[in-house]
Amino acid sequence: MKSPPSRRQFLKQTASSSALSLSSPVQSARPAARYDLLIRGGRVIDSSQGLSAERDIAISGHRIVQLAERIDETEARQVVNASGMIVTPGLIDIHVHVYDGVAPLGIPADPNCIAKGVTTAVDAGSAGAHTLPGLRKYVISVADTRIYVLLNISVVGQSTLSTDNPWGELLDLRYANPKLAVRTIEQNRDVIVGVKIRLTRNITGDHDIKALGLAREAADAVGLPLMVHIGGSFSPLRDILAMMKKGDIVTHSFRGGEGGILDARNRVLPEVRAAIARGVHLDIGHGAGSFSFDTAEKALRQEVVPGTISSDLHQFNVNGPVFDLATTLSKFLQLGLSLEQVIERATTNPATVFGFPNGLGTLRPGGEADVAVFSLLEGNFEFTDSLGAKRKGHQKLLPVATVKGGKIYGSASIPV
Ligand SMILES: [Zn+2]
């Protein structure tokens, strides 16, 4: 008669059967090994060190400790097999809305950021001075995604505008309060990285230049950049750009329609080129109404290439056409940017724009162990912009796993 398995045998059996059933690339073993985690065999793309080649990455605690052509897997407690995959620094998305439950467009951060390869996200204006404490307390401090903030110059942030109430946060200019914004920023310097303003007519009415002046005043007082949402404004873009300085950011730069970067003859406005020349950054901020393939194709043909690619992910685009940052990056592969150019615009460049602490947006040893693993799918994919225009592409980045501060997060595609 067969005796029941001992506890030890049982554990052994359970361990091996779960290892078999797990389709995850993660293997666990060797408690006494030198590294905590090894990401093996992937094509590592890191523009901070001009790298696009097969490398292994060793992690101890929350730091990257080694990057080499070959690191023995017996040296690590856990191994992620990334062979055939793309490995990048944890992505940085500088335009998202994650004030879930307060700003009507807010979405939960973790399922949409860290589960999709984005380890660091910037909430772009969901909160103003009055609502920032809640964003800190109920979102930033509990999310696994590292969240920074652009403070809306309106005290109410983006709490007023929804599909059922199309009135934005600056229709009453008295809500723009630079003094209060400055005080809030001074008290929250660890999370606030700049000031945000939206200038569309249903948000700021016909006093956009006045409102921009107040946002300018706050940004200058604290020495931080200003992110300006363009498009559909009362005043022409050239008057808005005239108030923007080196280090400031134009988001929605490839939007279609009125108030964009192209003139009536589809040429990039000279004022846009002048702004770029003096150090104003162009950002994408895809969003529900702010990315046009047509504008993108025309601008790229005139050699205007935004330095950062962000999603403007929110409630009204997360189920399409944006989905996630990786899909937005895939659209730029379709537009003809190289994989290296695309990754640079969601890692190294955004880290530089906001002067993030050393170690973010890079895989250099000593840096924060934030790593994203993607499958680069080959096939026929249809991509849609904010206006419903479609393009066929042949490559698509699919987030597979994310590591932040040395900790592994799964994704919808491969649970860890
Ligand atoms: Zn936005």
Coordinates of C-alpha atoms and ligand atoms in Angstrom, one line a residue:
M1 CA 0.0 0.0 0.0
K2 CA 1.3 3.5 -0.9
S3 CA 1.8 5.7 2.1
P4 CA 0.6 9.3 2.0
P5 CA 3.3 11.7 0.9
S6 CA 5.4 13.3 3.6
R7 CA 5.1 17.1 4.0
R8 CA 8.5 17.5 2.4
Q9 CA 7.5 15.4 -0.6
F10 CA 4.3 17.2 -0.9
L11 CA 5.9 20.6 -1.0
K12 CA 8.4 19.3 -3.6
Q13 CA 5.5 18.0 -5.7
T14 CA 3.5 21.2 -5.4
A15 CA 6.6 23.3 -6.2
S16 CA 7.3 21.3 -9.4
S17 CA 3.7 21.1 -10.6
S18 CA 3.2 24.9 -10.1
A19 CA 6.4 25.5 -12.0
L20 CA 5.1 23.5 -14.8
S21 CA 1.7 25.1 -15.0
L22 CA 3.1 28.6 -14.7
S23 CA 3.5 30.1 -18.2
S24 CA 5.4 33.0 -16.6
P25 CA 9.0 33.4 -17.5
V26 CA 10.0 33.8 -13.9
Q27 CA 11.8 31.0 -12.1
S28 CA 12.5 31.0 -8.4
A29 CA 15.2 29.3 -6.5
R30 CA 18.6 29.7 -4.7
P31 CA 17.9 31.6 -1.5
A32 CA 21.6 32.3 -0.8
A33 CA 22.5 33.7 -4.3
R34 CA 24.4 36.9 -4.8
Y35 CA 21.7 38.7 -6.8
D36 CA 18.0 38.9 -6.0
L37 CA 16.9 39.0 -9.6
L38 CA 18.3 38.4 -13.0
I39 CA 16.6 39.5 -16.2
R40 CA 18.3 37.3 -18.8
G41 CA 18.8 37.2 -22.5
G42 CA 16.6 40.2 -23.6
R43 CA 17.5 42.9 -26.1
V44 CA 18.2 45.8 -23.8
I45 CA 17.4 49.2 -25.2
D46 CA 18.8 52.1 -23.1
S47 CA 19.6 55.3 -24.8
S48 CA 21.2 56.7 -21.6
Q49 CA 24.1 54.5 -22.5
G50 CA 23.6 54.2 -26.2
L51 CA 22.7 50.5 -25.8
S52 CA 20.6 48.3 -28.0
A53 CA 22.0 44.8 -27.7
E54 CA 21.5 41.5 -25.8
R55 CA 22.3 41.9 -22.1
D56 CA 21.6 40.4 -18.8
I57 CA 20.6 42.6 -15.9
A58 CA 21.4 41.8 -12.3
I59 CA 19.4 43.4 -9.4
S60 CA 20.0 43.4 -5.7
G61 CA 17.4 45.1 -3.4
H62 CA 16.1 48.0 -5.3
R63 CA 19.2 48.7 -7.4
I64 CA 20.6 47.6 -10.7
V65 CA 24.0 46.2 -9.8
Q66 CA 25.3 44.7 -13.0
L67 CA 24.7 44.8 -16.8
A68 CA 26.7 42.4 -18.8
E69 CA 26.6 40.1 -21.9
R70 CA 26.3 37.1 -19.7
I71 CA 25.6 36.7 -16.0
D72 CA 25.3 33.2 -14.7
E73 CA 21.8 32.3 -13.6
T74 CA 23.0 30.4 -10.6
E75 CA 24.0 33.7 -9.1
A76 CA 20.4 34.9 -8.8
R77 CA 17.6 33.9 -6.5
Q78 CA 15.0 34.6 -9.2
V79 CA 15.4 34.6 -13.0
V80 CA 13.2 36.3 -15.6
N81 CA 13.8 34.7 -18.9
A82 CA 13.5 37.6 -21.4
S83 CA 15.1 35.9 -24.4
G84 CA 13.4 37.1 -27.6
M85 CA 12.0 40.1 -25.7
I86 CA 12.7 43.8 -25.5
V87 CA 14.0 45.1 -22.2
T88 CA 13.9 48.8 -21.4
P89 CA 14.2 51.1 -18.4
G90 CA 10.8 51.3 -16.6
L91 CA 8.7 53.6 -18.9
I92 CA 8.0 57.2 -17.8
D93 CA 4.6 58.6 -19.0
I94 CA 4.5 62.3 -18.4
H95 CA 0.8 62.8 -19.1
V96 CA -1.8 60.6 -17.4
H97 CA -4.8 61.2 -15.2
V98 CA -4.9 58.9 -12.2
Y99 CA -7.1 60.9 -9.7
D100 CA -9.6 58.1 -9.8
G101 CA -12.9 59.1 -8.2
V102 CA -12.3 62.8 -8.0
A103 CA -11.5 64.1 -11.5
P104 CA -14.2 62.5 -13.7
L105 CA -11.6 61.5 -16.2
G106 CA -9.4 59.7 -13.6
I107 CA -8.5 56.1 -13.9
P108 CA -6.8 53.8 -11.4
A109 CA -3.0 54.1 -11.7
D110 CA -1.6 50.6 -11.2
P111 CA -3.7 48.5 -13.7
N112 CA -2.9 51.2 -16.3
C113 CA 0.6 52.2 -15.5
I114 CA 2.8 49.7 -13.6
A115 CA 1.0 46.7 -15.1
K116 CA 1.8 48.1 -18.6
G117 CA 5.5 48.8 -18.2
V118 CA 5.1 52.3 -16.8
T119 CA 7.0 52.6 -13.5
T120 CA 6.8 56.4 -13.3
A121 CA 3.8 58.5 -14.3
V122 CA 3.1 62.2 -14.1
D123 CA -0.5 63.2 -13.3
A124 CA -0.9 66.2 -15.6
G125 CA -3.3 68.6 -13.8
S126 CA -6.0 66.4 -12.4
A127 CA -5.4 68.2 -9.0
G128 CA -5.2 71.8 -8.1
A129 CA -4.2 73.3 -4.8
H130 CA -7.4 72.4 -3.0
T131 CA -7.5 68.8 -4.3
L132 CA -3.8 67.9 -4.2
P133 CA -3.9 66.7 -0.6
G134 CA -6.4 64.0 -1.6
L135 CA -4.3 63.0 -4.6
R136 CA -1.3 62.5 -2.3
K137 CA -3.2 60.7 0.4
Y138 CA -5.5 58.4 -1.5
V139 CA -3.6 57.8 -4.7
I140 CA 0.2 58.6 -4.6
S141 CA 0.8 57.1 -1.2
V142 CA -0.9 53.9 -1.9
A143 CA -0.1 53.2 -5.6
D144 CA 2.7 51.0 -6.6
T145 CA 3.3 53.2 -9.6
R146 CA 5.6 56.1 -8.8
I147 CA 3.5 59.2 -9.3
Y148 CA 4.6 62.8 -9.8
V149 CA 2.3 65.7 -10.3
L150 CA 1.8 68.8 -12.4
L151 CA -0.3 71.1 -10.3
N152 CA -3.3 72.6 -12.1
I153 CA -3.2 76.4 -11.7
S154 CA -7.0 76.2 -11.0
V155 CA -7.6 75.4 -7.3
V156 CA -10.2 72.8 -8.3
G157 CA -8.0 70.9 -10.7
Q158 CA -9.9 68.9 -13.4
S159 CA -12.9 68.1 -11.1
T160 CA -15.5 70.1 -13.1
L161 CA -15.3 68.8 -16.7
S162 CA -17.1 65.6 -17.7
T163 CA -19.2 64.4 -20.6
D164 CA -22.3 65.5 -18.7
N165 CA -20.8 68.9 -17.6
P166 CA -18.6 70.3 -20.4
W167 CA -17.3 73.3 -18.4
G168 CA -13.7 73.4 -17.4
E169 CA -11.7 74.5 -14.4
L170 CA -10.8 78.1 -15.6
L171 CA -14.0 79.5 -17.0
D172 CA -14.0 81.6 -13.8
L173 CA -10.5 83.1 -13.8
R174 CA -10.8 83.6 -10.0
Y175 CA -10.1 79.9 -9.6
A176 CA -6.5 80.5 -10.9
N177 CA -4.6 81.3 -7.8
P178 CA -0.9 81.5 -8.2
K179 CA -0.2 82.4 -4.5
L180 CA -2.0 79.2 -3.3
A181 CA -0.4 77.2 -6.1
V182 CA 3.1 78.3 -5.0
R183 CA 2.4 77.5 -1.3
T184 CA 1.1 74.1 -2.3
I185 CA 4.1 73.4 -4.4
E186 CA 6.5 74.5 -1.7
Q187 CA 4.9 72.1 0.7
N188 CA 4.9 69.2 -1.8
R189 CA 8.2 69.6 -3.6
D190 CA 8.8 65.9 -3.4
V191 CA 5.9 65.1 -5.7
I192 CA 5.1 68.3 -7.7
V193 CA 7.3 68.7 -10.7
G194 CA 5.6 71.6 -12.5
V195 CA 2.4 73.6 -13.2
K196 CA -0.3 72.6 -15.7
I197 CA -2.8 74.7 -17.6
R198 CA -5.4 73.8 -20.2
L199 CA -6.4 76.4 -22.7
T200 CA -9.3 75.0 -24.8
R201 CA -12.2 77.4 -25.0
N202 CA -14.7 75.4 -22.9
I203 CA -12.0 75.2 -20.2
T204 CA -10.5 78.7 -20.1
G205 CA -13.0 80.8 -22.1
D206 CA -11.7 83.9 -23.8
H207 CA -9.2 84.9 -21.0
D208 CA -6.6 82.2 -21.9
I209 CA -3.7 84.7 -22.1
K210 CA -4.6 86.1 -18.7
A211 CA -4.9 82.6 -17.2
L212 CA -1.6 81.6 -18.8
G213 CA 0.0 84.7 -17.2
L214 CA -1.1 83.5 -13.8
A215 CA 0.3 80.0 -14.4
R216 CA 3.5 81.5 -15.6
E217 CA 3.7 83.6 -12.4
A218 CA 3.4 80.4 -10.3
A219 CA 5.9 78.4 -12.3
D220 CA 8.4 81.2 -12.3
A221 CA 8.1 81.7 -8.5
V222 CA 8.9 78.0 -7.8
G223 CA 11.4 77.6 -10.7
L224 CA 9.5 74.7 -12.2
P225 CA 8.3 74.0 -15.8
L226 CA 4.9 74.8 -17.1
M227 CA 3.0 72.2 -19.2
V228 CA 0.5 73.8 -21.6
H229 CA -2.4 71.9 -23.1
I230 CA -2.9 73.4 -26.6
G231 CA -5.8 73.2 -29.1
G232 CA -9.1 74.9 -29.6
S233 CA -8.0 78.0 -27.7
F234 CA -9.5 81.5 -28.0
S235 CA -6.1 83.0 -28.7
P236 CA -3.8 81.9 -31.5
L237 CA -1.1 79.4 -30.7
R238 CA 1.6 82.0 -31.5
D239 CA 0.5 84.2 -28.7
I240 CA 0.5 81.2 -26.3
L241 CA 4.0 80.1 -27.4
A242 CA 5.3 83.6 -26.9
M243 CA 4.7 83.2 -23.2
M244 CA 6.6 79.8 -23.0
K245 CA 10.2 79.5 -21.9
K246 CA 13.1 77.1 -22.0
G247 CA 12.1 73.9 -20.2
D248 CA 8.3 74.4 -20.6
I249 CA 6.3 71.7 -22.3
V250 CA 3.6 71.9 -25.0
T251 CA 1.4 68.8 -24.7
H252 CA -1.0 67.6 -27.5
S253 CA 1.6 68.9 -30.1
F254 CA 0.4 66.4 -32.8
R255 CA -3.3 67.2 -32.4
G256 CA -5.4 67.8 -35.5
G257 CA -7.7 70.8 -36.2
E258 CA -7.7 74.3 -34.8
G259 CA -4.9 75.6 -32.6
G260 CA -2.4 73.0 -33.6
I261 CA 1.2 73.4 -34.8
L262 CA 0.4 73.5 -38.5
D263 CA -0.7 76.5 -40.5
A264 CA -3.5 76.5 -43.1
R265 CA -1.0 75.2 -45.7
N266 CA 0.1 72.4 -43.4
R267 CA 3.4 73.9 -42.7
V268 CA 4.9 73.9 -39.1
L269 CA 4.3 77.4 -37.7
P270 CA 7.6 79.4 -37.5
E271 CA 6.6 80.2 -33.9
V272 CA 6.7 76.5 -33.1
R273 CA 10.2 76.2 -34.6
A274 CA 11.3 79.3 -32.6
A275 CA 9.9 77.8 -29.4
I276 CA 11.8 74.5 -30.0
A277 CA 14.9 76.5 -30.7
R278 CA 14.8 78.3 -27.4
G279 CA 14.2 75.0 -25.5
V280 CA 10.5 74.5 -25.2
H281 CA 9.7 70.7 -25.3
L282 CA 7.1 69.2 -27.6
D283 CA 5.1 66.3 -26.0
I284 CA 2.5 64.1 -27.5
G285 CA -0.3 63.6 -24.9
H286 CA -2.3 61.4 -27.3
G287 CA -5.6 61.6 -25.4
A288 CA -9.1 61.3 -26.6
G289 CA -8.9 64.3 -29.0
S290 CA -5.3 65.3 -29.3
F291 CA -3.4 63.0 -31.6
S292 CA -3.8 63.0 -35.4
F293 CA -1.9 60.6 -37.7
D294 CA -2.3 63.2 -40.4
T295 CA -0.6 66.0 -38.3
A296 CA 2.1 63.5 -37.2
E297 CA 2.9 62.5 -40.7
K298 CA 3.1 66.2 -41.9
A299 CA 5.2 67.3 -39.0
L300 CA 7.6 64.4 -39.1
R301 CA 8.1 65.0 -42.8
Q302 CA 9.1 68.6 -41.8
E303 CA 11.5 67.1 -39.3
V304 CA 9.6 68.2 -36.2
V305 CA 9.9 65.2 -33.8
P306 CA 8.5 65.6 -30.2
G307 CA 11.1 64.7 -27.5
T308 CA 8.6 62.9 -25.3
I309 CA 5.8 60.5 -26.2
S310 CA 3.0 60.4 -23.5
S311 CA -0.4 58.9 -23.5
D312 CA -2.8 61.3 -21.7
L313 CA -4.4 58.1 -20.6
H314 CA -7.8 58.7 -19.0
Q315 CA -11.3 57.4 -18.6
F316 CA -12.4 58.4 -22.1
N317 CA -9.6 56.8 -24.0
V318 CA -8.3 53.9 -22.0
N319 CA -10.7 51.5 -23.8
G320 CA -9.5 53.0 -27.1
P321 CA -8.0 54.7 -29.0
V322 CA -5.1 55.0 -26.5
F323 CA -5.3 51.8 -24.4
D324 CA -1.9 52.3 -22.9
L325 CA 1.5 54.0 -23.4
A326 CA 2.9 50.9 -25.2
T327 CA 0.2 51.2 -27.9
T328 CA 1.0 54.9 -28.3
L329 CA 4.7 54.0 -28.8
S330 CA 3.7 51.4 -31.3
K331 CA 1.9 54.1 -33.3
F332 CA 5.3 55.9 -33.6
L333 CA 6.9 52.7 -34.9
Q334 CA 4.2 52.8 -37.5
L335 CA 5.1 56.4 -38.3
G336 CA 8.7 55.4 -39.0
L337 CA 10.6 56.1 -35.7
S338 CA 13.0 53.4 -34.8
L339 CA 12.5 51.3 -31.7
E340 CA 15.4 53.0 -30.0
Q341 CA 14.0 56.5 -30.8
V342 CA 10.6 55.5 -29.4
I343 CA 11.9 54.0 -26.2
E344 CA 14.2 57.1 -25.7
R345 CA 11.1 59.3 -25.8
A346 CA 9.4 57.3 -22.9
T347 CA 12.5 56.8 -20.7
T348 CA 15.6 59.0 -21.0
N349 CA 14.0 62.1 -22.4
P350 CA 11.1 62.5 -19.9
A351 CA 13.5 61.9 -17.1
T352 CA 15.6 64.8 -18.4
V353 CA 12.7 67.1 -19.0
F354 CA 11.7 66.9 -15.3
G355 CA 15.1 66.5 -13.9
F356 CA 14.0 63.3 -12.2
P357 CA 16.4 61.9 -9.6
N358 CA 19.4 60.1 -11.1
G359 CA 18.6 56.4 -11.7
L360 CA 15.2 56.9 -13.3
G361 CA 14.8 56.2 -17.0
T362 CA 18.2 54.4 -17.2
L363 CA 19.5 50.9 -16.7
R364 CA 22.9 52.0 -15.5
P365 CA 24.3 50.0 -12.5
G366 CA 23.6 52.0 -9.4
G367 CA 20.2 53.2 -10.7
E368 CA 16.8 52.3 -9.5
A369 CA 15.8 48.8 -10.5
D370 CA 12.9 49.9 -12.8
V371 CA 12.7 47.6 -15.8
A372 CA 10.0 46.9 -18.4
V373 CA 9.9 43.8 -20.5
F374 CA 8.0 43.8 -23.8
S375 CA 7.1 41.4 -26.5
L376 CA 7.6 43.0 -29.9
L377 CA 4.7 41.4 -31.9
E378 CA 5.0 41.1 -35.7
G379 CA 1.9 41.0 -37.8
N380 CA -0.8 43.2 -39.1
F381 CA -2.2 45.7 -36.6
E382 CA -4.7 48.5 -37.1
F383 CA -4.1 51.7 -35.1
T384 CA -6.6 54.4 -34.6
D385 CA -5.9 58.1 -33.7
S386 CA -8.1 60.5 -31.7
L387 CA -10.0 61.5 -34.8
G388 CA -10.9 58.0 -35.9
A389 CA -8.3 57.8 -38.7
K390 CA -6.7 54.4 -39.1
R391 CA -3.2 53.2 -40.1
K392 CA -1.9 49.7 -40.6
G393 CA 1.3 48.8 -38.7
H394 CA 3.4 45.6 -38.6
Q395 CA 4.9 45.8 -35.1
K396 CA 3.3 46.2 -31.7
L397 CA 4.8 46.4 -28.3
L398 CA 3.1 44.2 -25.8
P399 CA 3.9 44.8 -22.1
V400 CA 4.9 41.5 -20.5
A401 CA 6.3 42.2 -17.1
T402 CA 7.5 45.2 -15.1
V403 CA 10.1 45.5 -12.3
K404 CA 9.9 48.5 -10.0
G405 CA 12.5 49.0 -7.2
G406 CA 13.5 45.3 -7.7
K407 CA 10.0 44.0 -7.3
I408 CA 8.3 42.1 -10.1
Y409 CA 4.8 43.0 -11.3
G410 CA 2.9 40.9 -13.8
S411 CA 0.7 42.1 -16.6
A412 CA -2.6 41.2 -18.1
S413 CA -0.7 39.1 -20.6
I414 CA 1.6 37.1 -18.3
P415 CA 0.6 36.8 -14.6
V416 CA 3.6 36.5 -12.4
Ligands
ZN1 ZN -4.6 65.5 -20.0

